[in-house]
């Protein structure tokens, strides 16, 4: 519903006869807009008669006003709103020229039309309007903003500046709405890569009216700077950080020391202090921060070797509070990372929390008395460690570490000084006189974090050892959590560019064997379920209704006697109404004529979609059946069978001893 | 010299073209002008005059449909200007029959809100939302580029939203 829908119901008069009469009553075409000519004579002559000579003057004056007002209204409109669009300059001469074939209407001239094809960026007003246009359709983001330009550089895979040629709404291959930015004269400021197109998430709902970017909008003189990350859904692979794209008019800046308009507008947002900088000034700052070329980040990690068959990939991005660290807790608690001053996430660190009460697991490990407090400390073969202690205010300190031995854990715990419980972040301070370690990162679990994880799996060797390699991005504190709160524990951790790469598996590969997958392969891997799902998902087996080609469901000996059990034969049969010819039922038949039963076999149990649907005496030969539909093609269903030593009356099968088992398959019925 | 029968043929052809546009566009054109002007009389006058002038021009007009739409709105603008000069406000005509009364009551708010808009905005909005024109179709009729029209329409919609919210949206 729109406010305009009611106009569809307004009755419209039939005017054709009036139109024909009008066309016949005048001999010369009149200039449209000169409202007093002709029409005045036809329509409202009586309105003017009484006014005599003065009416004649008024007619002339009204005519001139009519011509001028049509120009004035447009001019006023453009002036009042600060239109970027070139305003029409229709004048009397142009109006006269058009009279014979076209009416005089306010419209852009042919000369102006070519210049209005590209939206110019020359003034602050231009920039403001362009900013509104570019921001149309942008979603509301809940994200962790960058602290400053330096953090944007740290987070970005690539930082570029250049000219914005055009923009248009588009879609990703999976149908997600995007705004595409066509760019040129690209200057790489930090990182490595080739970029011609940048996309940003955007949606334009139908209820919002016509999409201003539904068609390509070109720009003239519009510069941009973008802090980019790779994204598999992006056509060219690049999308800006939420607060990492801004635009400015070429040449528009405020002289140093003066107060003036903001020379840039953000696509979404910008870190504090950046808004007053021009695109070129930000570019200079980025280059200063970037310094020496850094190693490219890995965001689509795969193991290089072809001996490890790549089977799947998963990607997770998110933004929000940390819901659980090791354990989900319904309380607000601090998370602190303690490590050496120069350490990265790949180096030894301790993650410390402070809780209201101890976990159900209690305090695990051997107790050491540290500063008069009992501290339970445990260390494990995988290099992880943990410590738990009770504070005097009955809160609980918990530490989990990576790469610390018992001595190091004791030193860290001994250096911790509890903050007041009503402190903004009620964790611990570190007495640096006691240890070289320091608090490197800290926040509350309710503070939002940006998270990114890309994982691929591959199977190595004849035995199919599973290797899993992950690239972690996002907030540094989250990276630490993701390294240490995982199973299995990490085999190797290394910083590669701006991401943390974690390798799980045996020692056949190292992180040196991890490379960046190309987009095409990565997209295919993302389509595959992970290894755990692959091995537990029943395979789909088609079965044709009414066909004599049975589906074989093998039985396997579960008792170690190596009995060749043979297959059960599955088929879908049909039932018809003799009078009408309609199919009234489709049945699943399980034919046991070709199996060999275990000597102890008593009961055959049939499972459909995980539930017992048949339990009867196990015999060779008979065919058992169950209705699958009332005539329509049955929906797919999972089926498995067990031959057991048990009591047929034991409906739950609690006392069954499995003798012969079938795998679970998913039958997919189809018509011939 | 053009022979009489040829002239007659041309006239018949031109009339047919105008008639064809009348059949397809008259109702929505009339309603668009009505929404723009807020007065039946203006819609009656502007629409009829536009078609009549198209008939008089005959073969001179290349694109009859575009010409009639442009003309009708140009005439309506002129008519409104004249009304302002004469002190006639852009007010909803007072209907007499029950259907018209109900219609008037239902649309009174919308017309009032539309009347508060800038004429250029109002024209764009009614052309799209009452006339049913897509920007890509409207651009050549108004002799502006597609991107220009979209930018203008975007601004008009934005300016109108606060006025038109609550009027059935």
XYZ file of N, CA, C and O in Angstrom, chain A residues 121-129 135 246-249 251-255 258-266 270-271 273-279 281-282:
156
model
N 31.435 16.173 -8.402
C 31.802 16.379 -6.997
C 32.757 17.537 -6.953
O 33.942 17.394 -7.299
N 32.248 18.701 -6.571
C 33.107 19.876 -6.539
C 32.941 20.679 -5.268
O 33.855 21.397 -4.861
N 31.786 20.582 -4.646
C 31.509 21.391 -3.461
C 31.123 20.505 -2.295
O 30.844 19.311 -2.456
N 31.082 21.125 -1.137
C 30.660 20.385 0.048
C 29.235 19.874 -0.121
O 28.911 18.756 0.301
N 28.388 20.702 -0.750
C 27.002 20.275 -0.982
C 26.967 19.072 -1.907
O 26.207 18.128 -1.690
N 27.800 19.111 -2.961
C 27.875 17.953 -3.861
C 28.243 16.714 -3.068
O 27.639 15.644 -3.217
N 29.263 16.845 -2.239
C 29.769 15.698 -1.501
C 28.732 15.159 -0.539
O 28.579 13.945 -0.376
N 28.015 16.074 0.095
C 26.992 15.640 1.037
C 25.904 14.849 0.327
O 25.462 13.791 0.799
N 25.500 15.342 -0.823
C 24.455 14.634 -1.593
C 24.961 13.287 -2.072
O 24.245 12.282 -2.035
N 25.256 5.947 0.578
C 24.862 5.260 1.799
C 23.471 4.636 1.692
O 23.071 3.902 2.586
N 35.728 5.854 2.571
C 35.325 7.260 2.605
C 35.549 7.881 1.240
O 36.330 7.369 0.425
N 34.854 8.982 1.021
C 34.881 9.637 -0.282
C 35.119 11.125 -0.100
O 34.699 11.719 0.897
N 35.753 11.713 -1.099
C 35.980 13.146 -1.058
C 36.042 13.714 -2.461
O 36.369 13.010 -3.416
N 35.716 15.004 -2.592
C 35.810 15.650 -3.900
C 37.262 15.968 -4.184
O 37.996 16.443 -3.303
N 40.266 17.800 -4.792
C 40.627 19.197 -4.617
C 39.892 19.905 -3.504
O 40.220 21.043 -3.166
N 38.919 19.248 -2.898
C 38.159 19.885 -1.821
C 38.833 19.593 -0.504
O 38.910 18.445 -0.084
N 39.362 20.583 0.157
C 40.002 20.366 1.449
C 40.005 21.677 2.208
O 39.817 22.751 1.629
N 40.178 21.574 3.477
C 40.258 22.747 4.333
C 41.727 23.030 4.617
O 42.454 22.125 5.047
N 42.189 24.236 4.347
C 43.602 24.551 4.615
C 43.967 24.250 6.056
O 43.142 24.394 6.967
N 42.769 25.864 9.581
C 41.482 26.544 9.461
C 40.361 25.575 9.773
O 40.505 24.369 9.640
N 39.264 26.162 10.209
C 38.064 25.359 10.461
C 37.224 25.384 9.199
O 36.939 26.438 8.652
N 36.866 24.249 8.732
C 36.105 24.208 7.496
C 35.259 22.959 7.415
O 35.163 22.198 8.376
N 34.634 22.766 6.274
C 33.772 21.588 6.123
C 34.602 20.323 6.106
O 35.788 20.338 5.777
N 33.960 19.224 6.491
C 34.634 17.932 6.408
C 34.922 17.613 4.946
O 34.010 17.605 4.126
N 36.169 17.341 4.623
C 36.487 17.089 3.218
C 36.111 15.693 2.756
O 36.284 15.381 1.588
N 35.668 14.823 3.674
C 35.296 13.474 3.272
C 33.955 13.104 3.906
O 33.535 13.706 4.883
N 33.314 12.121 3.300
C 32.122 11.529 3.886
C 32.355 10.021 3.942
O 32.951 9.454 3.028
N 31.894 9.377 5.007
C 32.109 7.924 5.096
C 31.004 7.168 4.379
O 29.903 7.690 4.202
N 33.675 6.165 10.287
C 35.120 6.308 10.270
C 35.614 6.369 11.704
O 34.880 6.793 12.598
N 36.861 5.961 11.944
C 37.403 6.075 13.300
C 37.460 7.532 13.731
O 37.448 8.440 12.893
N 38.528 11.120 14.645
C 39.596 11.991 14.168
C 39.857 11.931 12.688
O 40.560 12.764 12.129
N 39.259 10.961 12.007
C 39.552 10.803 10.575
C 38.682 11.713 9.731
O 39.055 12.109 8.636
N 37.519 12.062 10.265
C 36.535 12.795 9.459
C 37.065 14.133 8.972
O 36.628 14.662 7.955
N 37.996 14.705 9.705
C 38.520 15.999 9.307
C 39.667 15.913 8.315
O 40.195 16.937 7.873
N 40.049 14.710 7.948
C 41.165 14.524 7.024
C 40.627 14.325 5.616
O 39.555 13.801 5.401
N 41.438 14.751 4.652
C 41.067 14.519 3.266
C 41.525 13.107 2.871
O 42.287 12.459 3.585
N 41.074 12.678 1.714
C 41.477 11.361 1.216
C 42.993 11.292 1.100
O 43.635 10.315 1.509
N 45.231 13.026 2.697
C 45.888 13.055 4.007
C 45.827 11.675 4.668
O 46.784 11.217 5.289
N 44.696 11.022 4.538
C 44.586 9.672 5.092
C 45.544 8.740 4.365
O 46.195 7.885 4.973
